[in-house]
């Protein structure tokens, strides 16, 4: 979705959010943001998200400033949920260090719920490490 594809009235929440970002962000950062989110927004519109391999923390994203990464995550969350109250929160997880997640405002303000999310992340990390060990012992690739 390029700027020319966004209706001037900004009917969808993601379009309104992009309009706000266009005003608030530095022009270069906004253009970078659009390059990052456009393929994802197109895939969402076409209901092809499951075929898209996308990560904001992969090798290609190291050049992305953290603000652009966060805003990209929020744009995508807005497109998926239709909500404008998403927030990026950083959760400290013992085994992995700080993890940034996108959640709604109510969850972001609820320490108990954030603790549950942290526990889920810990469990997923433990399972991933267990699978990595099995793959290594079996002579399979471990870069999943």
mmCIF file of N, CA and C in Angstrom:
data_model
loop_
_atom_site.group_PDB
_atom_site.id
_atom_site.type_symbol
_atom_site.label_atom_id
_atom_site.label_comp_id
_atom_site.label_asym_id
_atom_site.label_seq_id
_atom_site.Cartn_x
_atom_site.Cartn_y
_atom_site.Cartn_z
ATOM 1 N N UNK A 1 0.860 -1.167 0.000
ATOM 2 C CA UNK A 1 0.000 0.000 0.000
ATOM 3 C C UNK A 1 0.906 1.228 0.000
ATOM 4 N N UNK A 2 0.914 1.973 -1.053
ATOM 5 C CA UNK A 2 1.721 3.182 -1.113
ATOM 6 C C UNK A 2 0.860 4.362 -0.678
ATOM 7 N N UNK A 3 1.516 5.505 -0.510
ATOM 8 C CA UNK A 3 0.777 6.686 -0.075
ATOM 9 C C UNK A 3 -0.364 7.003 -1.045
ATOM 10 N N UNK A 4 -0.128 6.724 -2.327
ATOM 11 C CA UNK A 4 -1.172 7.035 -3.304
ATOM 12 C C UNK A 4 -2.371 6.103 -3.178
ATOM 13 N N UNK A 5 -2.184 4.942 -2.544
ATOM 14 C CA UNK A 5 -3.286 3.999 -2.385
ATOM 15 C C UNK A 5 -4.120 4.273 -1.138
ATOM 16 N N UNK A 6 -3.648 5.152 -0.285
ATOM 17 C CA UNK A 6 -4.376 5.459 0.936
ATOM 18 C C UNK A 6 -5.434 6.506 0.616
ATOM 19 N N UNK A 7 -6.712 6.184 0.827
ATOM 20 C CA UNK A 7 -7.762 7.158 0.545
ATOM 21 C C UNK A 7 -7.571 8.418 1.387
ATOM 22 N N UNK A 8 -7.854 9.580 0.836
ATOM 23 C CA UNK A 8 -7.634 10.830 1.554
ATOM 24 C C UNK A 8 -8.403 10.926 2.862
ATOM 25 N N UNK A 9 -9.558 10.295 2.943
ATOM 26 C CA UNK A 9 -10.346 10.365 4.169
ATOM 27 C C UNK A 9 -9.840 9.403 5.232
ATOM 28 N N UNK A 10 -8.977 8.435 4.862
ATOM 29 C CA UNK A 10 -8.415 7.519 5.833
ATOM 30 C C UNK A 10 -9.468 6.743 6.584
ATOM 31 N N UNK A 11 -10.290 5.979 5.883
ATOM 32 C CA UNK A 11 -11.402 5.273 6.494
ATOM 33 C C UNK A 11 -11.027 4.144 7.425
ATOM 34 N N UNK A 12 -9.961 3.421 7.146
ATOM 35 C CA UNK A 12 -9.570 2.300 7.988
ATOM 36 C C UNK A 12 -8.613 2.785 9.077
ATOM 37 N N UNK A 13 -8.628 2.124 10.224
ATOM 38 C CA UNK A 13 -7.728 2.546 11.310
ATOM 39 C C UNK A 13 -6.261 2.587 10.894
ATOM 40 N N UNK A 14 -5.813 1.600 10.108
ATOM 41 C CA UNK A 14 -4.408 1.601 9.706
ATOM 42 C C UNK A 14 -4.085 2.818 8.834
ATOM 43 N N UNK A 15 -5.024 3.232 8.021
ATOM 44 C CA UNK A 15 -4.812 4.408 7.187
ATOM 45 C C UNK A 15 -4.742 5.673 8.037
ATOM 46 N N UNK A 16 -5.595 5.752 9.036
ATOM 47 C CA UNK A 16 -5.552 6.898 9.949
ATOM 48 C C UNK A 16 -4.219 6.922 10.702
ATOM 49 N N UNK A 17 -3.779 5.749 11.146
ATOM 50 C CA UNK A 17 -2.516 5.678 11.883
ATOM 51 C C UNK A 17 -1.343 6.090 10.993
ATOM 52 N N UNK A 18 -1.340 5.622 9.744
ATOM 53 C CA UNK A 18 -0.282 6.020 8.816
ATOM 54 C C UNK A 18 -0.307 7.525 8.558
ATOM 55 N N UNK A 19 -1.494 8.109 8.469
ATOM 56 C CA UNK A 19 -1.590 9.562 8.293
ATOM 57 C C UNK A 19 -0.985 10.305 9.480
ATOM 58 N N UNK A 20 -1.261 9.812 10.682
ATOM 59 C CA UNK A 20 -0.669 10.426 11.879
ATOM 60 C C UNK A 20 0.854 10.299 11.880
ATOM 61 N N UNK A 21 1.337 9.133 11.484
ATOM 62 C CA UNK A 21 2.787 8.929 11.434
ATOM 63 C C UNK A 21 3.446 9.811 10.383
ATOM 64 N N UNK A 22 2.773 10.000 9.262
ATOM 65 C CA UNK A 22 3.319 10.851 8.198
ATOM 66 C C UNK A 22 3.559 12.265 8.725
ATOM 67 N N UNK A 23 2.672 12.732 9.577
ATOM 68 C CA UNK A 23 2.800 14.071 10.156
ATOM 69 C C UNK A 23 3.877 14.096 11.234
ATOM 70 N N UNK A 24 3.926 13.061 12.053
ATOM 71 C CA UNK A 24 4.782 13.032 13.228
ATOM 72 C C UNK A 24 6.234 12.644 12.947
ATOM 73 N N UNK A 25 6.455 11.755 11.994
ATOM 74 C CA UNK A 25 7.792 11.209 11.772
ATOM 75 C C UNK A 25 8.592 12.049 10.788
ATOM 76 N N UNK A 26 9.901 11.932 10.917
ATOM 77 C CA UNK A 26 10.828 12.482 9.941
ATOM 78 C C UNK A 26 10.530 11.831 8.585
ATOM 79 N N UNK A 27 10.619 12.586 7.498
ATOM 80 C CA UNK A 27 10.253 12.085 6.170
ATOM 81 C C UNK A 27 11.039 10.830 5.796
ATOM 82 N N UNK A 28 12.347 10.814 6.051
ATOM 83 C CA UNK A 28 13.155 9.639 5.706
ATOM 84 C C UNK A 28 12.720 8.418 6.506
ATOM 85 N N UNK A 29 12.466 8.598 7.800
ATOM 86 C CA UNK A 29 12.014 7.484 8.627
ATOM 87 C C UNK A 29 10.642 6.987 8.170
ATOM 88 N N UNK A 30 9.783 7.909 7.806
ATOM 89 C CA UNK A 30 8.445 7.510 7.335
ATOM 90 C C UNK A 30 8.546 6.704 6.043
ATOM 91 N N UNK A 31 9.402 7.135 5.123
ATOM 92 C CA UNK A 31 9.587 6.397 3.879
ATOM 93 C C UNK A 31 10.153 4.999 4.147
ATOM 94 N N UNK A 32 11.084 4.914 5.087
ATOM 95 C CA UNK A 32 11.639 3.619 5.486
ATOM 96 C C UNK A 32 10.547 2.738 6.089
ATOM 97 N N UNK A 33 9.729 3.327 6.932
ATOM 98 C CA UNK A 33 8.605 2.601 7.532
ATOM 99 C C UNK A 33 7.687 2.036 6.451
ATOM 100 N N UNK A 34 7.354 2.853 5.468
ATOM 101 C CA UNK A 34 6.475 2.392 4.393
ATOM 102 C C UNK A 34 7.089 1.229 3.629
ATOM 103 N N UNK A 35 8.404 1.299 3.371
ATOM 104 C CA UNK A 35 9.059 0.195 2.662
ATOM 105 C C UNK A 35 8.978 -1.098 3.466
ATOM 106 N N UNK A 36 9.005 -0.983 4.789
ATOM 107 C CA UNK A 36 8.947 -2.160 5.646
ATOM 108 C C UNK A 36 7.530 -2.727 5.711
ATOM 109 N N UNK A 37 6.533 -1.858 5.851
ATOM 110 C CA UNK A 37 5.170 -2.358 6.102
ATOM 111 C C UNK A 37 4.340 -2.602 4.849
ATOM 112 N N UNK A 38 4.673 -1.967 3.732
ATOM 113 C CA UNK A 38 3.844 -2.122 2.530
ATOM 114 C C UNK A 38 3.639 -3.575 2.114
ATOM 115 N N UNK A 39 4.690 -4.414 2.061
ATOM 116 C CA UNK A 39 4.446 -5.818 1.668
ATOM 117 C C UNK A 39 3.516 -6.548 2.642
ATOM 118 N N UNK A 40 3.626 -6.228 3.905
ATOM 119 C CA UNK A 40 2.783 -6.874 4.910
ATOM 120 C C UNK A 40 1.342 -6.398 4.764
ATOM 121 N N UNK A 41 1.150 -5.107 4.568
ATOM 122 C CA UNK A 41 -0.204 -4.573 4.413
ATOM 123 C C UNK A 41 -0.874 -5.131 3.159
ATOM 124 N N UNK A 42 -0.089 -5.265 2.075
ATOM 125 C CA UNK A 42 -0.648 -5.872 0.860
ATOM 126 C C UNK A 42 -1.050 -7.320 1.123
ATOM 127 N N UNK A 43 -0.203 -8.056 1.834
ATOM 128 C CA UNK A 43 -0.511 -9.463 2.145
ATOM 129 C C UNK A 43 -1.758 -9.562 3.025
ATOM 130 N N UNK A 44 -1.901 -8.648 3.958
ATOM 131 C CA UNK A 44 -3.101 -8.637 4.814
ATOM 132 C C UNK A 44 -4.331 -8.358 3.966
ATOM 133 N N UNK A 45 -4.250 -7.359 3.097
ATOM 134 C CA UNK A 45 -5.384 -7.023 2.229
ATOM 135 C C UNK A 45 -5.778 -8.195 1.343
ATOM 136 N N UNK A 46 -4.790 -8.954 0.885
ATOM 137 C CA UNK A 46 -5.052 -10.097 -0.001
ATOM 138 C C UNK A 46 -5.286 -11.389 0.775
ATOM 139 N N UNK A 47 -5.253 -11.294 2.098
ATOM 140 C CA UNK A 47 -5.404 -12.453 2.976
ATOM 141 C C UNK A 47 -4.362 -13.512 2.665
ATOM 142 N N UNK A 48 -3.127 -13.055 2.431
ATOM 143 C CA UNK A 48 -2.001 -13.936 2.118
ATOM 144 C C UNK A 48 -0.913 -13.856 3.180
ATOM 145 N N UNK A 49 -1.261 -13.420 4.365
ATOM 146 C CA UNK A 49 -0.250 -13.205 5.392
ATOM 147 C C UNK A 49 0.490 -14.487 5.740
ATOM 148 N N UNK A 50 -0.170 -15.627 5.678
ATOM 149 C CA UNK A 50 0.481 -16.877 6.059
ATOM 150 C C UNK A 50 1.603 -17.256 5.102
ATOM 151 N N UNK A 51 1.633 -16.681 3.898
ATOM 152 C CA UNK A 51 2.680 -17.009 2.937
ATOM 153 C C UNK A 51 3.836 -16.016 2.999
ATOM 154 N N UNK A 52 3.750 -15.031 3.856
ATOM 155 C CA UNK A 52 4.762 -13.991 3.932
ATOM 156 C C UNK A 52 5.732 -14.277 5.065
ATOM 157 N N UNK A 53 7.020 -14.272 4.764
ATOM 158 C CA UNK A 53 8.052 -14.444 5.779
ATOM 159 C C UNK A 53 8.529 -13.052 6.162
ATOM 160 N N UNK A 54 8.226 -12.630 7.390
ATOM 161 C CA UNK A 54 8.485 -11.259 7.791
ATOM 162 C C UNK A 54 8.913 -11.211 9.243
ATOM 163 N N UNK A 55 9.981 -10.478 9.516
ATOM 164 C CA UNK A 55 10.424 -10.291 10.896
ATOM 165 C C UNK A 55 11.039 -8.905 11.026
ATOM 166 N N UNK A 56 10.755 -8.265 12.131
ATOM 167 C CA UNK A 56 11.333 -6.948 12.387
ATOM 168 C C UNK A 56 12.654 -7.046 13.131
ATOM 169 N N UNK A 57 13.079 -8.255 13.449
ATOM 170 C CA UNK A 57 14.334 -8.405 14.174
ATOM 171 C C UNK A 57 15.312 -9.322 13.450
ATOM 172 N N UNK A 58 15.142 -9.500 12.146
ATOM 173 C CA UNK A 58 16.039 -10.343 11.368
ATOM 174 C C UNK A 58 17.291 -9.586 10.954
ATOM 175 N N UNK A 59 18.118 -10.238 10.132
ATOM 176 C CA UNK A 59 19.380 -9.650 9.695
ATOM 177 C C UNK A 59 19.176 -8.350 8.929
ATOM 178 N N UNK A 60 18.149 -8.314 8.079
ATOM 179 C CA UNK A 60 17.904 -7.120 7.269
ATOM 180 C C UNK A 60 17.434 -5.933 8.100
ATOM 181 N N UNK A 61 16.912 -6.184 9.275
ATOM 182 C CA UNK A 61 16.320 -5.111 10.066
ATOM 183 C C UNK A 61 17.323 -4.398 10.956
ATOM 184 N N UNK A 62 18.586 -4.850 10.965
ATOM 185 C CA UNK A 62 19.564 -4.203 11.836
ATOM 186 C C UNK A 62 19.762 -2.738 11.497
ATOM 187 N N UNK A 63 19.495 -2.364 10.256
ATOM 188 C CA UNK A 63 19.630 -0.970 9.862
ATOM 189 C C UNK A 63 18.414 -0.135 10.246
ATOM 190 N N UNK A 64 17.354 -0.777 10.704
ATOM 191 C CA UNK A 64 16.151 -0.057 11.101
ATOM 192 C C UNK A 64 16.311 0.552 12.482
ATOM 193 N N UNK A 65 16.087 1.842 12.607
ATOM 194 C CA UNK A 65 16.083 2.438 13.950
ATOM 195 C C UNK A 65 14.963 1.820 14.789
ATOM 196 N N UNK A 66 15.171 1.744 16.095
ATOM 197 C CA UNK A 66 14.184 1.118 16.976
ATOM 198 C C UNK A 66 12.825 1.781 16.854
ATOM 199 N N UNK A 67 12.785 3.098 16.700
ATOM 200 C CA UNK A 67 11.499 3.789 16.556
ATOM 201 C C UNK A 67 10.749 3.294 15.320
ATOM 202 N N UNK A 68 11.460 3.084 14.219
ATOM 203 C CA UNK A 68 10.820 2.604 12.992
ATOM 204 C C UNK A 68 10.346 1.168 13.188
ATOM 205 N N UNK A 69 11.148 0.339 13.858
ATOM 206 C CA UNK A 69 10.718 -1.040 14.148
ATOM 207 C C UNK A 69 9.432 -1.036 14.973
ATOM 208 N N UNK A 70 9.423 -0.219 16.025
ATOM 209 C CA UNK A 70 8.240 -0.157 16.888
ATOM 210 C C UNK A 70 7.020 0.321 16.116
ATOM 211 N N UNK A 71 7.191 1.370 15.333
ATOM 212 C CA UNK A 71 6.057 1.897 14.574
ATOM 213 C C UNK A 71 5.588 0.897 13.528
ATOM 214 N N UNK A 72 6.512 0.178 12.911
ATOM 215 C CA UNK A 72 6.127 -0.845 11.938
ATOM 216 C C UNK A 72 5.289 -1.922 12.626
ATOM 217 N N UNK A 73 5.710 -2.335 13.800
ATOM 218 C CA UNK A 73 4.944 -3.334 14.553
ATOM 219 C C UNK A 73 3.552 -2.810 14.880
ATOM 220 N N UNK A 74 3.473 -1.533 15.247
ATOM 221 C CA UNK A 74 2.173 -0.943 15.582
ATOM 222 C C UNK A 74 1.284 -0.788 14.351
ATOM 223 N N UNK A 75 1.871 -0.428 13.219
ATOM 224 C CA UNK A 75 1.092 -0.317 11.979
ATOM 225 C C UNK A 75 0.503 -1.681 11.627
ATOM 226 N N UNK A 76 1.326 -2.716 11.692
ATOM 227 C CA UNK A 76 0.862 -4.062 11.355
ATOM 228 C C UNK A 76 -0.207 -4.520 12.348
ATOM 229 N N UNK A 77 0.017 -4.251 13.629
ATOM 230 C CA UNK A 77 -0.986 -4.621 14.634
ATOM 231 C C UNK A 77 -2.296 -3.892 14.386
ATOM 232 N N UNK A 78 -2.229 -2.630 14.008
ATOM 233 C CA UNK A 78 -3.435 -1.866 13.713
ATOM 234 C C UNK A 78 -4.159 -2.454 12.504
ATOM 235 N N UNK A 79 -3.404 -2.857 11.490
ATOM 236 C CA UNK A 79 -4.016 -3.459 10.307
ATOM 237 C C UNK A 79 -4.696 -4.781 10.648
ATOM 238 N N UNK A 80 -4.082 -5.557 11.518
ATOM 239 C CA UNK A 80 -4.627 -6.870 11.869
ATOM 240 C C UNK A 80 -5.815 -6.750 12.820
ATOM 241 N N UNK A 81 -5.683 -5.889 13.837
ATOM 242 C CA UNK A 81 -6.716 -5.815 14.873
ATOM 243 C C UNK A 81 -7.787 -4.774 14.600
ATOM 244 N N UNK A 82 -7.455 -3.757 13.799
ATOM 245 C CA UNK A 82 -8.389 -2.663 13.581
ATOM 246 C C UNK A 82 -8.443 -1.711 14.767
ATOM 247 N N UNK A 83 -7.519 -1.885 15.711
ATOM 248 C CA UNK A 83 -7.496 -1.058 16.928
ATOM 249 C C UNK A 83 -6.363 -0.050 16.853
ATOM 250 N N UNK A 84 -6.611 1.127 17.399
ATOM 251 C CA UNK A 84 -5.590 2.169 17.444
ATOM 252 C C UNK A 84 -4.921 2.286 18.812
ATOM 253 N N UNK A 85 -5.291 1.420 19.751
ATOM 254 C CA UNK A 85 -4.747 1.535 21.107
ATOM 255 C C UNK A 85 -3.636 0.522 21.383
ATOM 256 N N UNK A 86 -2.995 0.004 20.344
ATOM 257 C CA UNK A 86 -1.889 -0.933 20.543
ATOM 258 C C UNK A 86 -0.678 -0.204 21.099
ATOM 259 N N UNK A 87 0.101 -0.925 21.880
ATOM 260 C CA UNK A 87 1.324 -0.372 22.460
ATOM 261 C C UNK A 87 2.441 -1.392 22.344
ATOM 262 N N UNK A 88 3.665 -0.892 22.220
ATOM 263 C CA UNK A 88 4.833 -1.753 22.305
ATOM 264 C C UNK A 88 5.307 -1.691 23.744
ATOM 265 N N UNK A 89 5.446 -2.869 24.363
ATOM 266 C CA UNK A 89 5.967 -2.936 25.725
ATOM 267 C C UNK A 89 7.180 -3.837 25.727
ATOM 268 N N UNK A 90 8.104 -3.523 26.593
ATOM 269 C CA UNK A 90 9.296 -4.350 26.740
ATOM 270 C C UNK A 90 9.152 -5.172 28.008
ATOM 271 N N UNK A 91 9.258 -6.485 27.844
ATOM 272 C CA UNK A 91 9.133 -7.410 28.964
ATOM 273 C C UNK A 91 10.493 -8.043 29.185
ATOM 274 N N UNK A 92 10.958 -8.018 30.415
ATOM 275 C CA UNK A 92 12.222 -8.663 30.730
ATOM 276 C C UNK A 92 11.965 -10.133 31.010
ATOM 277 N N UNK A 93 12.635 -10.976 30.241
ATOM 278 C CA UNK A 93 12.513 -12.418 30.385
ATOM 279 C C UNK A 93 13.897 -12.946 30.740
ATOM 280 N N UNK A 94 13.980 -13.673 31.860
ATOM 281 C CA UNK A 94 15.261 -14.117 32.394
ATOM 282 C C UNK A 94 16.164 -14.771 31.356
ATOM 283 N N UNK A 95 15.645 -15.734 30.617
ATOM 284 C CA UNK A 95 16.469 -16.521 29.706
ATOM 285 C C UNK A 95 16.864 -15.783 28.437
ATOM 286 N N UNK A 96 16.041 -14.860 27.993
ATOM 287 C CA UNK A 96 16.281 -14.216 26.702
ATOM 288 C C UNK A 96 16.610 -12.740 26.801
ATOM 289 N N UNK A 97 16.454 -12.146 27.953
ATOM 290 C CA UNK A 97 16.652 -10.711 28.089
ATOM 291 C C UNK A 97 15.379 -9.977 27.731
ATOM 292 N N UNK A 98 15.469 -8.684 27.438
ATOM 293 C CA UNK A 98 14.259 -7.919 27.126
ATOM 294 C C UNK A 98 13.646 -8.341 25.790
ATOM 295 N N UNK A 99 12.322 -8.436 25.780
ATOM 296 C CA UNK A 99 11.566 -8.802 24.583
ATOM 297 C C UNK A 99 10.513 -7.729 24.376
ATOM 298 N N UNK A 100 10.417 -7.226 23.150
ATOM 299 C CA UNK A 100 9.412 -6.222 22.821
ATOM 300 C C UNK A 100 8.208 -6.926 22.217
ATOM 301 N N UNK A 101 7.022 -6.620 22.752
ATOM 302 C CA UNK A 101 5.779 -7.204 22.245
ATOM 303 C C UNK A 101 4.759 -6.096 22.017
ATOM 304 N N UNK A 102 3.842 -6.355 21.111
ATOM 305 C CA UNK A 102 2.752 -5.428 20.849
ATOM 306 C C UNK A 102 1.504 -6.006 21.499
ATOM 307 N N UNK A 103 0.815 -5.164 22.228
ATOM 308 C CA UNK A 103 -0.409 -5.590 22.902
ATOM 309 C C UNK A 103 -1.364 -4.414 22.988
ATOM 310 N N UNK A 104 -2.572 -4.702 23.415
ATOM 311 C CA UNK A 104 -3.545 -3.618 23.579
ATOM 312 C C UNK A 104 -3.234 -2.836 24.850
ATOM 313 N N UNK A 105 -3.811 -1.666 24.981
ATOM 314 C CA UNK A 105 -3.515 -0.764 26.104
ATOM 315 C C UNK A 105 -3.888 -1.382 27.446
ATOM 316 N N UNK A 106 -5.004 -2.113 27.523
ATOM 317 C CA UNK A 106 -5.411 -2.725 28.791
ATOM 318 C C UNK A 106 -4.386 -3.740 29.266
ATOM 319 N N UNK A 107 -3.921 -4.584 28.364
ATOM 320 C CA UNK A 107 -2.915 -5.581 28.725
ATOM 321 C C UNK A 107 -1.598 -4.905 29.086
ATOM 322 N N UNK A 108 -1.220 -3.877 28.346
ATOM 323 C CA UNK A 108 0.036 -3.166 28.622
ATOM 324 C C UNK A 108 0.037 -2.568 30.021
ATOM 325 N N UNK A 109 -1.135 -2.221 30.546
ATOM 326 C CA UNK A 109 -1.235 -1.612 31.869
ATOM 327 C C UNK A 109 -1.454 -2.645 32.981
ATOM 328 N N UNK A 110 -1.510 -3.931 32.637
ATOM 329 C CA UNK A 110 -1.813 -4.978 33.608
ATOM 330 C C UNK A 110 -0.566 -5.817 33.900
ATOM 331 N N UNK A 111 0.109 -5.562 35.042
ATOM 332 C CA UNK A 111 1.336 -6.298 35.361
ATOM 333 C C UNK A 111 1.131 -7.815 35.438
ATOM 334 N N UNK A 112 -0.022 -8.242 35.905
ATOM 335 C CA UNK A 112 -0.288 -9.683 35.988
ATOM 336 C C UNK A 112 -0.335 -10.304 34.596
ATOM 337 N N UNK A 113 -1.027 -9.651 33.704
ATOM 338 C CA UNK A 113 -1.121 -10.159 32.325
ATOM 339 C C UNK A 113 0.241 -10.129 31.639
ATOM 340 N N UNK A 114 1.022 -9.075 31.878
ATOM 341 C CA UNK A 114 2.374 -9.012 31.306
ATOM 342 C C UNK A 114 3.238 -10.145 31.848
ATOM 343 N N UNK A 115 3.038 -10.502 33.110
ATOM 344 C CA UNK A 115 3.742 -11.639 33.697
ATOM 345 C C UNK A 115 3.377 -12.941 33.010
ATOM 346 N N UNK A 116 2.101 -13.093 32.675
ATOM 347 C CA UNK A 116 1.651 -14.288 31.951
ATOM 348 C C UNK A 116 2.302 -14.354 30.565
ATOM 349 N N UNK A 117 2.394 -13.209 29.916
ATOM 350 C CA UNK A 117 3.035 -13.167 28.595
ATOM 351 C C UNK A 117 4.509 -13.528 28.728
ATOM 352 N N UNK A 118 5.181 -12.990 29.751
ATOM 353 C CA UNK A 118 6.588 -13.312 29.982
ATOM 354 C C UNK A 118 6.772 -14.806 30.227
ATOM 355 N N UNK A 119 5.874 -15.401 30.985
ATOM 356 C CA UNK A 119 5.955 -16.844 31.249
ATOM 357 C C UNK A 119 5.771 -17.638 29.952
ATOM 358 N N UNK A 120 4.857 -17.200 29.121
ATOM 359 C CA UNK A 120 4.645 -17.858 27.824
ATOM 360 C C UNK A 120 5.914 -17.758 26.975
ATOM 361 N N UNK A 121 6.553 -16.599 26.961
ATOM 362 C CA UNK A 121 7.793 -16.414 26.193
ATOM 363 C C UNK A 121 8.886 -17.326 26.745
ATOM 364 N N UNK A 122 8.992 -17.411 28.071
ATOM 365 C CA UNK A 122 9.986 -18.310 28.688
ATOM 366 C C UNK A 122 9.763 -19.755 28.252
ATOM 367 N N UNK A 123 8.506 -20.187 28.279
ATOM 368 C CA UNK A 123 8.177 -21.563 27.901
ATOM 369 C C UNK A 123 8.496 -21.817 26.433
ATOM 370 N N UNK A 124 8.159 -20.882 25.569
ATOM 371 C CA UNK A 124 8.481 -21.025 24.143
ATOM 372 C C UNK A 124 9.984 -21.092 23.930
ATOM 373 N N UNK A 125 10.735 -20.268 24.656
ATOM 374 C CA UNK A 125 12.197 -20.284 24.553
ATOM 375 C C UNK A 125 12.737 -21.643 25.001
ATOM 376 N N UNK A 126 12.197 -22.170 26.100
ATOM 377 C CA UNK A 126 12.638 -23.469 26.607
ATOM 378 C C UNK A 126 12.361 -24.548 25.568
ATOM 379 N N UNK A 127 11.171 -24.532 24.969
ATOM 380 C CA UNK A 127 10.816 -25.518 23.955
ATOM 381 C C UNK A 127 11.713 -25.399 22.718
ATOM 382 N N UNK A 128 11.991 -24.169 22.314
ATOM 383 C CA UNK A 128 12.856 -23.951 21.156
ATOM 384 C C UNK A 128 14.251 -24.507 21.422
ATOM 385 N N UNK A 129 14.774 -24.233 22.606
ATOM 386 C CA UNK A 129 16.109 -24.745 22.952
ATOM 387 C C UNK A 129 16.112 -26.265 23.017
ATOM 388 N N UNK A 130 15.053 -26.848 23.515
ATOM 389 C CA UNK A 130 14.944 -28.309 23.562
ATOM 390 C C UNK A 130 14.925 -28.881 22.142
ATOM 391 N N UNK A 131 14.138 -28.280 21.271
ATOM 392 C CA UNK A 131 14.082 -28.728 19.875
ATOM 393 C C UNK A 131 15.420 -28.518 19.177
ATOM 394 N N UNK A 132 16.085 -27.427 19.479
ATOM 395 C CA UNK A 132 17.395 -27.161 18.890
ATOM 396 C C UNK A 132 18.384 -28.255 19.304
ATOM 397 N N UNK A 133 18.334 -28.664 20.575
ATOM 398 C CA UNK A 133 19.203 -29.736 21.051
ATOM 399 C C UNK A 133 18.911 -31.052 20.352
ATOM 400 N N UNK A 134 17.637 -31.359 20.158
ATOM 401 C CA UNK A 134 17.253 -32.583 19.451
ATOM 402 C C UNK A 134 17.743 -32.527 18.005
ATOM 403 N N UNK A 135 17.567 -31.385 17.360
ATOM 404 C CA UNK A 135 18.006 -31.232 15.975
ATOM 405 C C UNK A 135 19.525 -31.386 15.881
ATOM 406 N N UNK A 136 20.237 -30.773 16.801
ATOM 407 C CA UNK A 136 21.695 -30.864 16.793
ATOM 408 C C UNK A 136 22.153 -32.309 16.985
ATOM 409 N N UNK A 137 21.548 -32.998 17.927
ATOM 410 C CA UNK A 137 21.902 -34.399 18.179
ATOM 411 C C UNK A 137 21.568 -35.289 16.988
ATOM 412 N N UNK A 138 20.582 -34.885 16.208
ATOM 413 C CA UNK A 138 20.161 -35.660 15.035
ATOM 414 C C UNK A 138 20.896 -35.255 13.767
ATOM 415 N N UNK A 139 21.764 -34.255 13.864
ATOM 416 C CA UNK A 139 22.486 -33.786 12.691
ATOM 417 C C UNK A 139 21.652 -32.927 11.754
ATOM 418 N N UNK A 140 20.579 -32.367 12.283
ATOM 419 C CA UNK A 140 19.712 -31.496 11.477
ATOM 420 C C UNK A 140 20.079 -30.034 11.696
ATOM 421 N N UNK A 141 19.655 -29.164 10.788
ATOM 422 C CA UNK A 141 19.932 -27.721 10.966
ATOM 423 C C UNK A 141 19.290 -27.206 12.259
ATOM 424 N N UNK A 142 19.967 -26.285 12.915
ATOM 425 C CA UNK A 142 19.466 -25.747 14.184
ATOM 426 C C UNK A 142 19.108 -24.273 14.092
ATOM 427 N N UNK A 143 19.033 -23.730 12.907
ATOM 428 C CA UNK A 143 18.770 -22.292 12.733
ATOM 429 C C UNK A 143 17.303 -22.014 12.439
ATOM 430 N N UNK A 144 16.420 -22.482 13.335
ATOM 431 C CA UNK A 144 14.991 -22.243 13.150
ATOM 432 C C UNK A 144 14.478 -21.238 14.133
#
